[in-house]
PDB file of C-alpha atoms in Angstrom:
ATOM      1  CA  MET A 277     215.808 125.758 109.240  1.00 45.00           C
ATOM      2  CA  PRO A 278     213.513 125.601 112.297  1.00 45.00           C
ATOM      3  CA  ARG A 279     211.188 122.657 112.757  1.00 45.00           C
ATOM      4  CA  GLY A 280     207.898 122.936 110.964  1.00 44.00           C
ATOM      5  CA  GLY A 281     209.458 124.983 108.164  1.00 42.00           C
ATOM      6  CA  ALA A 282     210.663 128.558 107.889  1.00 39.00           C
ATOM      7  CA  ARG A 283     208.367 131.415 108.832  1.00 35.00           C
ATOM      8  CA  SER A 284     207.516 134.013 106.205  1.00 33.00           C
ATOM      9  CA  HIS A 285     208.426 137.648 106.875  1.00 33.00           C
ATOM     10  CA  LEU A 286     207.453 140.956 105.295  1.00 31.00           C
ATOM     11  CA  GLN A 287     210.021 143.715 105.571  1.00 32.00           C
ATOM     12  CA  VAL A 288     208.844 147.285 105.060  1.00 32.00           C
ATOM     13  CA  THR A 289     211.425 149.981 104.472  1.00 31.00           C
ATOM     14  CA  ARG A 290     210.432 153.660 104.502  1.00 34.00           C
ATOM     15  CA  ARG A 291     212.592 156.396 103.052  1.00 34.00           C
ATOM     16  CA  ILE A 292     211.459 160.034 103.299  1.00 35.00           C
ATOM     17  CA  ARG A 293     212.957 162.735 101.108  1.00 35.00           C
ATOM     18  CA  THR A 294     212.365 166.434 101.527  1.00 38.00           C
ATOM     19  CA  GLY A 295     209.630 167.613  99.184  1.00 38.00           C
ATOM     20  CA  ALA A 296     208.686 164.100  98.033  1.00 36.00           C
ATOM     21  CA  ASP A 297     206.276 161.434  99.154  1.00 39.00           C
ATOM     22  CA  SER A 298     207.519 158.491 101.198  1.00 39.00           C
ATOM     23  CA  LEU A 299     208.855 155.558  99.203  1.00 36.00           C
ATOM     24  CA  VAL A 300     207.979 152.095 100.375  1.00 38.00           C
ATOM     25  CA  ALA A 301     209.963 149.002  99.372  1.00 36.00           C
ATOM     26  CA  LEU A 302     208.463 145.606 100.022  1.00 38.00           C
ATOM     27  CA  ALA A 303     210.473 142.394 100.112  1.00 37.00           C
ATOM     28  CA  PHE A 304     208.860 139.071 100.795  1.00 38.00           C
ATOM     29  CA  LEU A 305     211.197 136.489 102.259  1.00 38.00           C
ATOM     30  CA  GLY A 306     209.411 133.188 102.780  1.00 40.00           C
ATOM     31  CA  GLY A 307     209.678 129.563 103.756  1.00 42.00           C
ATOM     32  CA  THR A 308     207.493 126.601 103.066  1.00 39.00           C
ATOM     33  CA  SER A 309     205.174 126.096 105.975  1.00 41.00           C
ATOM     34  CA  GLY A 310     203.495 127.957 108.785  1.00 42.00           C
ATOM     35  CA  VAL A 311     202.580 130.717 106.361  1.00 42.00           C
ATOM     36  CA  GLY A 312     199.914 132.984 107.793  1.00 42.00           C
ATOM     37  CA  HIS A 313     199.752 131.129 111.122  1.00 44.00           C
ATOM     38  CA  GLY A 314     202.686 132.447 113.088  1.00 44.00           C
ATOM     39  CA  PRO A 315     204.190 135.872 113.670  1.00 43.00           C
ATOM     40  CA  THR A 316     204.619 136.295 109.923  1.00 42.00           C
ATOM     41  CA  SER A 317     205.228 140.026 110.140  1.00 42.00           C
ATOM     42  CA  ARG A 318     205.973 142.768 112.573  1.00 44.00           C
ATOM     43  CA  LEU A 319     203.266 144.801 110.894  1.00 43.00           C
ATOM     44  CA  PRO A 320     200.059 144.630 112.927  1.00 45.00           C
ATOM     45  CA  GLY A 321     197.138 142.893 111.292  1.00 44.00           C
ATOM     46  CA  LEU A 322     199.102 141.413 108.356  1.00 43.00           C
ATOM     47  CA  ARG A 323     197.998 137.944 107.262  1.00 45.00           C
ATOM     48  CA  PHE A 324     198.800 136.400 103.906  1.00 44.00           C
ATOM     49  CA  SER A 325     198.586 132.912 102.436  1.00 47.00           C
ATOM     50  CA  PRO A 326     200.456 131.066  99.680  1.00 50.00           C
ATOM     51  CA  SER A 327     198.860 130.370  96.357  1.00 49.00           C
ATOM     52  CA  PRO A 328     197.266 126.909  95.787  1.00 52.00           C
ATOM     53  CA  ALA A 329     200.224 125.886  93.592  1.00 50.00           C
ATOM     54  CA  ARG A 330     202.636 126.776  96.375  1.00 49.00           C
ATOM     55  CA  GLN A 331     200.562 124.890  98.940  1.00 50.00           C
ATOM     56  CA  SER A 332     200.948 121.732  96.857  1.00 50.00           C
ATOM     57  CA  ALA A 333     204.611 122.269  96.013  1.00 49.00           C
ATOM     58  CA  ARG A 334     205.576 123.464  99.500  1.00 51.00           C
ATOM     59  CA  ALA A 335     208.291 125.505  97.937  1.00 50.00           C
ATOM     60  CA  GLY A 336     208.987 129.027  96.789  1.00 52.00           C
ATOM     61  CA  PRO A 337     208.313 132.379  98.354  1.00 53.00           C
ATOM     62  CA  ALA A 338     205.010 133.289  99.967  1.00 51.00           C
ATOM     63  CA  VAL A 339     202.929 135.666  97.892  1.00 51.00           C
ATOM     64  CA  ALA A 340     200.593 138.090  99.631  1.00 50.00           C
ATOM     65  CA  THR A 341     197.436 139.192  97.916  1.00 55.00           C
ATOM     66  CA  VAL A 342     197.395 142.847  96.785  1.00 51.00           C
ATOM     67  CA  PRO A 343     194.572 144.025  99.082  1.00 57.00           C
ATOM     68  CA  THR A 344     196.271 142.413 102.075  1.00 62.00           C
ATOM     69  CA  CYS A 345     199.562 144.144 101.275  1.00 58.00           C
ATOM     70  CA  VAL A 346     197.857 147.508 100.871  1.00 57.00           C
ATOM     71  CA  ASP A 347     196.223 147.176 104.283  1.00 67.00           C
ATOM     72  CA  ALA A 348     199.558 146.267 105.843  1.00 62.00           C
ATOM     73  CA  ILE A 349     201.307 149.198 104.186  1.00 56.00           C
ATOM     74  CA  ARG A 350     198.684 151.629 105.388  1.00 59.00           C
ATOM     75  CA  GLN A 351     199.207 150.473 108.949  1.00 64.00           C
ATOM     76  CA  ALA A 352     202.986 150.575 108.705  1.00 58.00           C
ATOM     77  CA  ILE A 353     203.389 153.983 107.069  1.00 58.00           C
ATOM     78  CA  PRO A 354     202.986 157.002 109.351  1.00 55.00           C
ATOM     79  CA  SER A 355     199.876 159.071 108.822  1.00 57.00           C
ATOM     80  CA  ASP A 356     199.869 162.178 106.673  1.00 53.00           C
ATOM     81  CA  SER A 357     200.103 164.357 109.772  1.00 49.00           C
ATOM     82  CA  GLU A 358     203.333 162.598 110.755  1.00 53.00           C
ATOM     83  CA  LEU A 359     204.885 163.087 107.329  1.00 55.00           C
ATOM     84  CA  SER A 360     203.660 166.643 106.649  1.00 66.00           C
ATOM     85  CA  MET A 361     205.584 169.818 107.332  1.00 84.00           C
ATOM     86  CA  PRO A 362     205.084 171.669 110.624  1.00 92.00           C
ATOM     87  CA  LEU A 363     201.829 173.534 111.143  1.00 94.00           C
ATOM     88  CA  PHE A 364     201.726 176.992 112.690  1.00 96.00           C
ATOM     89  CA  THR A 365     198.368 177.767 114.315  1.00 96.00           C
ATOM     90  CA  VAL A 366     197.830 181.478 114.880  1.00 97.00           C
ATOM     91  CA  GLU A 367     195.136 184.008 115.665  1.00 96.00           C
ATOM     92  CA  GLY A 368     194.358 186.928 113.403  1.00 97.00           C
ATOM     93  CA  ARG A 369     192.740 190.052 114.797  1.00 96.00           C
ATOM     94  CA  ALA A 370     191.585 193.376 113.378  1.00 96.00           C
ATOM     95  CA  VAL A 371     189.803 196.263 115.113  1.00 94.00           C
ATOM     96  CA  ARG A 372     188.408 199.527 113.762  1.00 94.00           C
ATOM     97  CA  HIS A 373     186.910 202.422 115.714  1.00 93.00           C
ATOM     98  CA  LEU A 374     184.400 204.602 113.885  1.00 93.00           C
ATOM     99  CA  PRO A 375     182.262 207.571 114.961  1.00 92.00           C
ATOM    100  CA  ALA A 376     178.591 206.814 115.502  1.00 92.00           C
ATOM    101  CA  GLU A 377     176.221 207.841 112.718  1.00 94.00           C
ATOM    102  CA  ARG A 378     172.876 207.019 114.319  1.00 94.00           C
ATOM    103  CA  GLY A 379     171.456 207.289 117.821  1.00 94.00           C
ATOM    104  CA  THR A 380     168.295 205.452 118.900  1.00 95.00           C
ATOM    105  CA  VAL A 381     166.496 206.844 121.954  1.00 96.00           C
ATOM    106  CA  TYR A 382     164.455 204.371 124.037  1.00 96.00           C
ATOM    107  CA  VAL A 383     161.540 205.854 125.976  1.00 97.00           C
ATOM    108  CA  ALA A 384     159.377 204.136 128.606  1.00 97.00           C
ATOM    109  CA  ILE A 385     156.026 205.471 129.802  1.00 98.00           C
ATOM    110  CA  ARG A 386     154.563 204.198 133.064  1.00 97.00           C
ATOM    111  CA  ALA A 387     151.722 205.626 135.119  1.00 97.00           C
ATOM    112  CA  GLN A 388     150.078 204.145 138.216  1.00 94.00           C
ATOM    113  CA  SER A 389     147.021 204.911 140.305  1.00 92.00           C
ATOM    114  CA  ASP A 390     144.494 203.378 142.670  1.00 88.00           C
ATOM    115  CA  ASP A 391     141.885 203.402 139.916  1.00 91.00           C
ATOM    116  CA  PRO A 392     142.352 202.190 136.344  1.00 92.00           C
ATOM    117  CA  GLN A 393     140.921 205.285 134.640  1.00 94.00           C
ATOM    118  CA  SER A 394     143.466 207.627 136.209  1.00 95.00           C
ATOM    119  CA  ALA A 395     146.407 205.415 135.235  1.00 96.00           C
ATOM    120  CA  GLN A 396     145.111 205.043 131.685  1.00 96.00           C
ATOM    121  CA  PHE A 397     144.529 208.778 131.302  1.00 97.00           C
ATOM    122  CA  ALA A 398     148.012 209.726 132.539  1.00 97.00           C
ATOM    123  CA  ALA A 399     149.710 207.188 130.273  1.00 98.00           C
ATOM    124  CA  ASN A 400     147.693 208.244 127.217  1.00 98.00           C
ATOM    125  CA  ARG A 401     148.540 211.898 127.766  1.00 98.00           C
ATOM    126  CA  ALA A 402     152.264 211.201 128.158  1.00 98.00           C
ATOM    127  CA  PHE A 403     152.252 208.891 125.162  1.00 98.00           C
ATOM    128  CA  GLY A 404     150.584 211.488 122.947  1.00 98.00           C
ATOM    129  CA  THR A 405     153.122 214.140 123.928  1.00 98.00           C
ATOM    130  CA  VAL A 406     156.133 211.944 123.131  1.00 98.00           C
ATOM    131  CA  VAL A 407     154.617 210.745 119.857  1.00 98.00           C
ATOM    132  CA  GLU A 408     154.213 214.356 118.712  1.00 98.00           C
ATOM    133  CA  LEU A 409     157.876 215.012 119.534  1.00 98.00           C
ATOM    134  CA  ALA A 410     158.897 211.953 117.491  1.00 98.00           C
ATOM    135  CA  LYS A 411     156.695 212.929 114.541  1.00 98.00           C
ATOM    136  CA  GLY A 412     158.180 216.416 114.501  1.00 98.00           C
ATOM    137  CA  ALA A 413     161.744 215.067 114.450  1.00 98.00           C
ATOM    138  CA  ALA A 414     160.907 212.668 111.620  1.00 98.00           C
ATOM    139  CA  ALA A 415     159.112 215.343 109.595  1.00 98.00           C
ATOM    140  CA  ASP A 416     162.163 217.592 109.311  1.00 95.00           C
ATOM    141  CA  GLY A 417     164.642 214.747 108.722  1.00 97.00           C
ATOM    142  CA  ALA A 418     166.341 214.816 112.122  1.00 98.00           C
ATOM    143  CA  ALA A 419     164.974 211.329 112.844  1.00 98.00           C
ATOM    144  CA  THR A 420     165.106 208.571 110.248  1.00 98.00           C
ATOM    145  CA  TRP A 421     162.579 206.280 111.932  1.00 97.00           C
ATOM    146  CA  TRP A 422     160.355 205.967 114.968  1.00 98.00           C
ATOM    147  CA  GLY A 423     158.054 203.307 116.348  1.00 98.00           C
ATOM    148  CA  ALA A 424     155.934 202.660 119.415  1.00 96.00           C
ATOM    149  CA  ASN A 425     153.894 200.055 121.225  1.00 94.00           C
ATOM    150  CA  GLY A 426     150.443 201.302 122.201  1.00 91.00           C
ATOM    151  CA  VAL A 427     149.407 201.985 125.770  1.00 96.00           C
ATOM    152  CA  VAL A 428     148.514 198.878 127.763  1.00 96.00           C
ATOM    153  CA  HIS A 429     146.890 198.541 131.181  1.00 93.00           C
ATOM    154  CA  TRP A 430     147.550 196.041 133.965  1.00 93.00           C
ATOM    155  CA  SER A 431     147.018 195.709 137.704  1.00 89.00           C
ATOM    156  CA  ALA A 432     148.771 194.075 140.627  1.00 87.00           C
ATOM    157  CA  LYS A 433     148.280 193.669 144.351  1.00 79.00           C
ATOM    158  CA  GLU A 434     150.700 195.490 146.605  1.00 77.00           C
ATOM    159  CA  TRP A 435     151.250 195.272 150.336  1.00 75.00           C
ATOM    160  CA  HIS A 436     150.261 198.553 151.941  1.00 70.00           C
ATOM    161  CA  LYS A 437     150.867 199.602 155.557  1.00 73.00           C
ATOM    162  CA  PRO A 438     149.875 203.251 155.935  1.00 73.00           C
ATOM    163  CA  LYS A 439     151.213 203.708 159.469  1.00 74.00           C
ATOM    164  CA  PRO A 440     153.444 201.665 161.784  1.00 78.00           C
ATOM    165  CA  HIS A 441     150.640 201.130 164.354  1.00 71.00           C
ATOM    166  CA  LEU A 442     148.066 200.071 161.753  1.00 72.00           C
ATOM    167  CA  ASP A 443     147.686 196.662 160.203  1.00 72.00           C
ATOM    168  CA  GLY A 444     148.877 196.239 156.644  1.00 74.00           C
ATOM    169  CA  THR A 445     146.735 194.974 153.837  1.00 76.00           C
ATOM    170  CA  TYR A 446     146.920 194.173 150.130  1.00 76.00           C
ATOM    171  CA  VAL A 447     145.551 196.824 147.799  1.00 76.00           C
ATOM    172  CA  ASP A 448     144.995 196.860 144.057  1.00 84.00           C
ATOM    173  CA  ARG A 449     147.348 199.043 142.034  1.00 90.00           C
ATOM    174  CA  HIS A 450     146.579 199.920 138.440  1.00 94.00           C
ATOM    175  CA  PHE A 451     149.243 200.642 135.860  1.00 96.00           C
ATOM    176  CA  ALA A 452     149.359 201.814 132.267  1.00 97.00           C
ATOM    177  CA  GLY A 453     152.394 202.137 130.058  1.00 97.00           C
ATOM    178  CA  ALA A 454     153.978 202.124 126.626  1.00 98.00           C
ATOM    179  CA  THR A 455     157.393 202.116 124.950  1.00 98.00           C
ATOM    180  CA  LEU A 456     158.721 204.179 122.081  1.00 98.00           C
ATOM    181  CA  ARG A 457     161.926 204.345 120.018  1.00 98.00           C
ATOM    182  CA  VAL A 458     163.247 207.129 117.821  1.00 98.00           C
ATOM    183  CA  LYS A 459     166.353 206.830 115.609  1.00 98.00           C
ATOM    184  CA  PHE A 460     168.200 210.090 115.013  1.00 97.00           C
ATOM    185  CA  ALA A 461     170.736 211.121 112.380  1.00 97.00           C
ATOM    186  CA  ASP A 462     170.961 214.651 113.810  1.00 97.00           C
ATOM    187  CA  PHE A 463     172.544 214.386 117.248  1.00 95.00           C
ATOM    188  CA  GLY A 464     171.695 217.977 118.130  1.00 94.00           C
ATOM    189  CA  ARG A 465     168.011 217.216 117.680  1.00 96.00           C
ATOM    190  CA  LEU A 466     168.483 213.998 119.602  1.00 96.00           C
ATOM    191  CA  HIS A 467     169.641 216.068 122.570  1.00 95.00           C
ATOM    192  CA  THR A 468     166.581 218.305 122.278  1.00 96.00           C
ATOM    193  CA  PHE A 469     164.232 215.328 122.067  1.00 97.00           C
ATOM    194  CA  VAL A 470     165.727 213.669 125.139  1.00 95.00           C
ATOM    195  CA  THR A 471     165.463 216.857 127.178  1.00 94.00           C
ATOM    196  CA  SER A 472     161.864 217.476 126.145  1.00 96.00           C
ATOM    197  CA  ALA A 473     160.697 213.890 126.627  1.00 96.00           C
ATOM    198  CA  ALA A 474     162.311 213.538 130.047  1.00 94.00           C
ATOM    199  CA  ALA A 475     160.356 216.579 131.256  1.00 95.00           C
ATOM    200  CA  VAL A 476     156.985 214.902 130.554  1.00 97.00           C
ATOM    201  CA  PRO A 477     155.333 213.312 133.642  1.00 96.00           C
ATOM    202  CA  ALA A 478     155.370 209.469 133.650  1.00 97.00           C
ATOM    203  CA  VAL A 479     158.070 209.430 130.933  1.00 97.00           C
ATOM    204  CA  ARG A 480     161.569 208.060 131.380  1.00 96.00           C
ATOM    205  CA  VAL A 481     164.320 207.946 128.750  1.00 95.00           C
ATOM    206  CA  THR A 482     165.890 204.556 129.480  1.00 94.00           C
ATOM    207  CA  SER A 483     168.838 204.386 127.093  1.00 92.00           C
ATOM    208  CA  ILE A 484     170.482 205.602 123.906  1.00 92.00           C
ATOM    209  CA  GLU A 485     171.995 203.139 121.445  1.00 91.00           C
ATOM    210  CA  TRP A 486     174.673 204.410 119.066  1.00 91.00           C
ATOM    211  CA  ALA A 487     175.227 202.708 115.709  1.00 92.00           C
ATOM    212  CA  LEU A 488     176.599 202.963 112.182  1.00 94.00           C
ATOM    213  CA  THR A 489     174.625 203.102 108.980  1.00 94.00           C
ATOM    214  CA  GLU A 490     174.264 199.768 107.210  1.00 93.00           C
ATOM    215  CA  ASN A 491     176.637 200.708 104.385  1.00 96.00           C
ATOM    216  CA  THR A 492     179.351 201.927 106.744  1.00 95.00           C
ATOM    217  CA  ARG A 493     178.965 198.860 108.934  1.00 94.00           C
ATOM    218  CA  ASP A 494     179.223 196.401 106.038  1.00 94.00           C
ATOM    219  CA  ALA A 495     182.301 198.163 104.649  1.00 96.00           C
ATOM    220  CA  ALA A 496     183.991 198.151 108.063  1.00 95.00           C
ATOM    221  CA  VAL A 497     183.252 194.456 108.610  1.00 95.00           C
ATOM    222  CA  SER A 498     184.698 193.606 105.183  1.00 96.00           C
ATOM    223  CA  THR A 499     187.827 195.627 105.918  1.00 97.00           C
ATOM    224  CA  THR A 500     188.438 193.978 109.292  1.00 97.00           C
ATOM    225  CA  ARG A 501     187.965 190.499 107.823  1.00 97.00           C
ATOM    226  CA  VAL A 502     190.718 191.133 105.284  1.00 98.00           C
ATOM    227  CA  ALA A 503     192.940 192.709 107.927  1.00 98.00           C
ATOM    228  CA  ALA A 504     192.446 189.765 110.308  1.00 98.00           C
ATOM    229  CA  VAL A 505     193.622 187.283 107.661  1.00 98.00           C
ATOM    230  CA  THR A 506     196.614 189.501 106.857  1.00 98.00           C
ATOM    231  CA  ASP A 507     197.484 189.651 110.552  1.00 98.00           C
ATOM    232  CA  ALA A 508     197.283 185.853 110.862  1.00 98.00           C
ATOM    233  CA  ARG A 509     199.585 185.318 107.876  1.00 98.00           C
ATOM    234  CA  ALA A 510     202.115 187.832 109.218  1.00 98.00           C
ATOM    235  CA  ARG A 511     202.228 186.015 112.543  1.00 98.00           C
ATOM    236  CA  ALA A 512     202.646 182.616 110.902  1.00 97.00           C
ATOM    237  CA  GLU A 513     205.436 183.899 108.639  1.00 97.00           C
ATOM    238  CA  ALA A 514     207.271 185.377 111.617  1.00 97.00           C
ATOM    239  CA  TYR A 515     207.138 182.071 113.484  1.00 97.00           C
ATOM    240  CA  ALA A 516     208.138 180.088 110.401  1.00 96.00           C
ATOM    241  CA  THR A 517     211.129 182.342 109.734  1.00 96.00           C
ATOM    242  CA  ALA A 518     212.272 182.006 113.334  1.00 96.00           C
ATOM    243  CA  ALA A 519     211.977 178.218 113.006  1.00 95.00           C
ATOM    244  CA  GLY A 520     214.106 178.141 109.860  1.00 94.00           C
ATOM    245  CA  TYR A 521     211.478 177.958 107.115  1.00 95.00           C
ATOM    246  CA  THR A 522     211.156 180.299 104.163  1.00 93.00           C
ATOM    247  CA  SER A 523     207.404 180.540 103.608  1.00 95.00           C
ATOM    248  CA  VAL A 524     203.998 179.273 104.717  1.00 97.00           C
ATOM    249  CA  ALA A 525     200.818 178.130 102.971  1.00 96.00           C
ATOM    250  CA  LEU A 526     197.302 178.407 104.376  1.00 97.00           C
ATOM    251  CA  VAL A 527     195.709 175.064 105.290  1.00 96.00           C
ATOM    252  CA  HIS A 528     192.650 175.944 107.419  1.00 96.00           C
ATOM    253  CA  LEU A 529     190.912 179.158 108.435  1.00 97.00           C
ATOM    254  CA  TYR A 530     188.150 179.434 111.042  1.00 96.00           C
ATOM    255  CA  GLU A 531     185.955 182.302 112.100  1.00 94.00           C
ATOM    256  CA  GLU A 532     185.719 182.855 115.814  1.00 90.00           C
ATOM    257  CA  ARG A 533     184.173 179.947 117.768  1.00 88.00           C
ATOM    258  CA  LEU A 534     184.053 177.704 114.668  1.00 91.00           C
ATOM    259  CA  ARG A 535     187.342 175.860 115.211  1.00 90.00           C
ATOM    260  CA  PRO A 536     186.553 172.307 116.406  1.00 88.00           C
ATOM    261  CA  GLY A 537     187.690 171.341 119.879  1.00 81.00           C
ATOM    262  CA  LEU A 538     188.188 174.803 121.347  1.00 73.00           C
ATOM    263  CA  GLY A 539     185.040 174.779 123.466  1.00 64.00           C
ATOM    264  CA  HIS A 540     183.158 177.941 124.294  1.00 60.00           C
ATOM    265  CA  ARG A 541     184.721 181.220 125.229  1.00 63.00           C
ATOM    266  CA  GLY A 542     183.666 184.829 125.161  1.00 57.00           C
ATOM    267  CA  GLU A 543     183.106 186.069 121.639  1.00 59.00           C
ATOM    268  CA  GLU A 544     185.091 189.125 120.586  1.00 67.00           C
ATOM    269  CA  SER A 545     183.991 189.550 116.986  1.00 66.00           C
ATOM    270  CA  GLY A 546     181.364 192.263 117.199  1.00 60.00           C
ATOM    271  CA  VAL A 547     178.803 192.212 120.013  1.00 36.00           C
ATOM    272  CA  GLY A 548     175.967 189.676 120.045  1.00 29.00           C
ATOM    273  CA  ALA A 549     176.639 188.311 116.563  1.00 27.00           C
ATOM    274  CA  ARG A 550     179.668 187.088 114.642  1.00 30.00           C
ATOM    275  CA  ASN A 551     181.450 190.006 112.897  1.00 33.00           C
ATOM    276  CA  ASP A 552     178.626 192.392 113.830  1.00 36.00           C
ATOM    277  CA  VAL A 553     179.038 195.865 115.311  1.00 41.00           C
ATOM    278  CA  ALA A 554     177.737 197.575 118.422  1.00 39.00           C
ATOM    279  CA  SER A 555     178.386 200.515 120.664  1.00 39.00           C
ATOM    280  CA  ALA A 556     181.543 200.165 122.736  1.00 35.00           C
ATOM    281  CA  GLY A 557     180.219 202.205 125.641  1.00 36.00           C
ATOM    282  CA  ASP A 558     177.415 201.989 128.175  1.00 36.00           C
ATOM    283  CA  THR A 559     174.720 204.530 127.359  1.00 38.00           C
ATOM    284  CA  GLY A 560     172.517 203.581 130.273  1.00 45.00           C
ATOM    285  CA  ASP A 561     173.608 206.778 132.054  1.00 53.00           C
ATOM    286  CA  LEU A 562     172.020 208.787 129.200  1.00 62.00           C
ATOM    287  CA  SER A 563     175.304 210.270 128.097  1.00 66.00           C
ATOM    288  CA  LEU A 564     174.473 212.362 125.050  1.00 77.00           C
ATOM    289  CA  HIS A 565     177.993 212.159 123.673  1.00 80.00           C
ATOM    290  CA  PRO A 566     178.012 209.797 120.660  1.00 83.00           C
ATOM    291  CA  ASP A 567     180.082 206.707 121.361  1.00 76.00           C
ATOM    292  CA  GLN A 568     182.647 205.361 118.955  1.00 86.00           C
ATOM    293  CA  ILE A 569     181.643 202.096 117.347  1.00 91.00           C
ATOM    294  CA  THR A 570     184.116 199.234 117.586  1.00 92.00           C
ATOM    295  CA  VAL A 571     184.172 196.722 114.722  1.00 94.00           C
ATOM    296  CA  THR A 572     186.181 193.590 115.549  1.00 94.00           C
ATOM    297  CA  THR A 573     187.013 190.432 113.593  1.00 95.00           C
ATOM    298  CA  VAL A 574     188.908 187.507 115.137  1.00 96.00           C
ATOM    299  CA  ILE A 575     189.935 184.341 113.277  1.00 96.00           C
ATOM    300  CA  THR A 576     192.266 181.384 113.787  1.00 96.00           C
ATOM    301  CA  ALA A 577     194.251 179.797 110.970  1.00 97.00           C
ATOM    302  CA  ASP A 578     196.641 176.916 110.308  1.00 97.00           C
ATOM    303  CA  PHE A 579     199.635 177.549 108.050  1.00 97.00           C
ATOM    304  CA  GLU A 580     201.989 174.822 106.810  1.00 96.00           C
ATOM    305  CA  ALA A 581     205.688 175.558 106.482  1.00 95.00           C
ATOM    306  CA  GLU A 582     207.184 175.259 102.998  1.00 87.00           C
TER     307      GLU A 582
END
């Protein structure tokens, strides 16, 4: 026995069985002195002391208090992630392409002149003409909705140099303008409206936005959500089978950009909002052909092998 008495030791044995929790056996082998003051255990942070009776008798095994043992065991046993089955992290994706059901025409009116009355008059006349076209389309059901901002007037100074040999100067320019939107269900009438509006002086058709009805959109989003989860599970099962496992169980599922630690990347689910829908094409060229609408859902999921 070493001088100063034998040191006390705590031995922790871990046995892991497939499909069962880890079993921990504790054996306390002690001496009579130096308890709790030397390297009493290889487990980090473990400190235990003998009972008062043992301190007086200086004999018998050292007895650790229950809370102290529990703390030591928690440090010695691997974490749940170390003991759990493998995780397969996969992406699930679903895309649907649907024909557009609505087309919204955006119209801009802008008139300018050297005097405010002329600019205001031109803008008011153009605005009245386009409003009548919109009202007519809505009256017979070709358009489901229309709205407009009233004509406003503003001015700005512009640099003016009438001829190369003359000095330039700032002059006041006066402007008047308005915006208007019309949503069509009848694409033939949409074409007629665009042609008629574009022929009005001071009027410009700026864009056409294609969309689905609310009911169709919601149904498509629901369908792609289910399909994205199915796709993720199929991927995880394929990987698990290749790795020698028979099945997988879902542990976590995240919508796009909600998984912690991934940072920011371009969003693919819908356009502008999670799992929303938008036109897949650029209608800035005033193409009158209805675009297909792309509905996309992207998720990531963790599956545990079984």
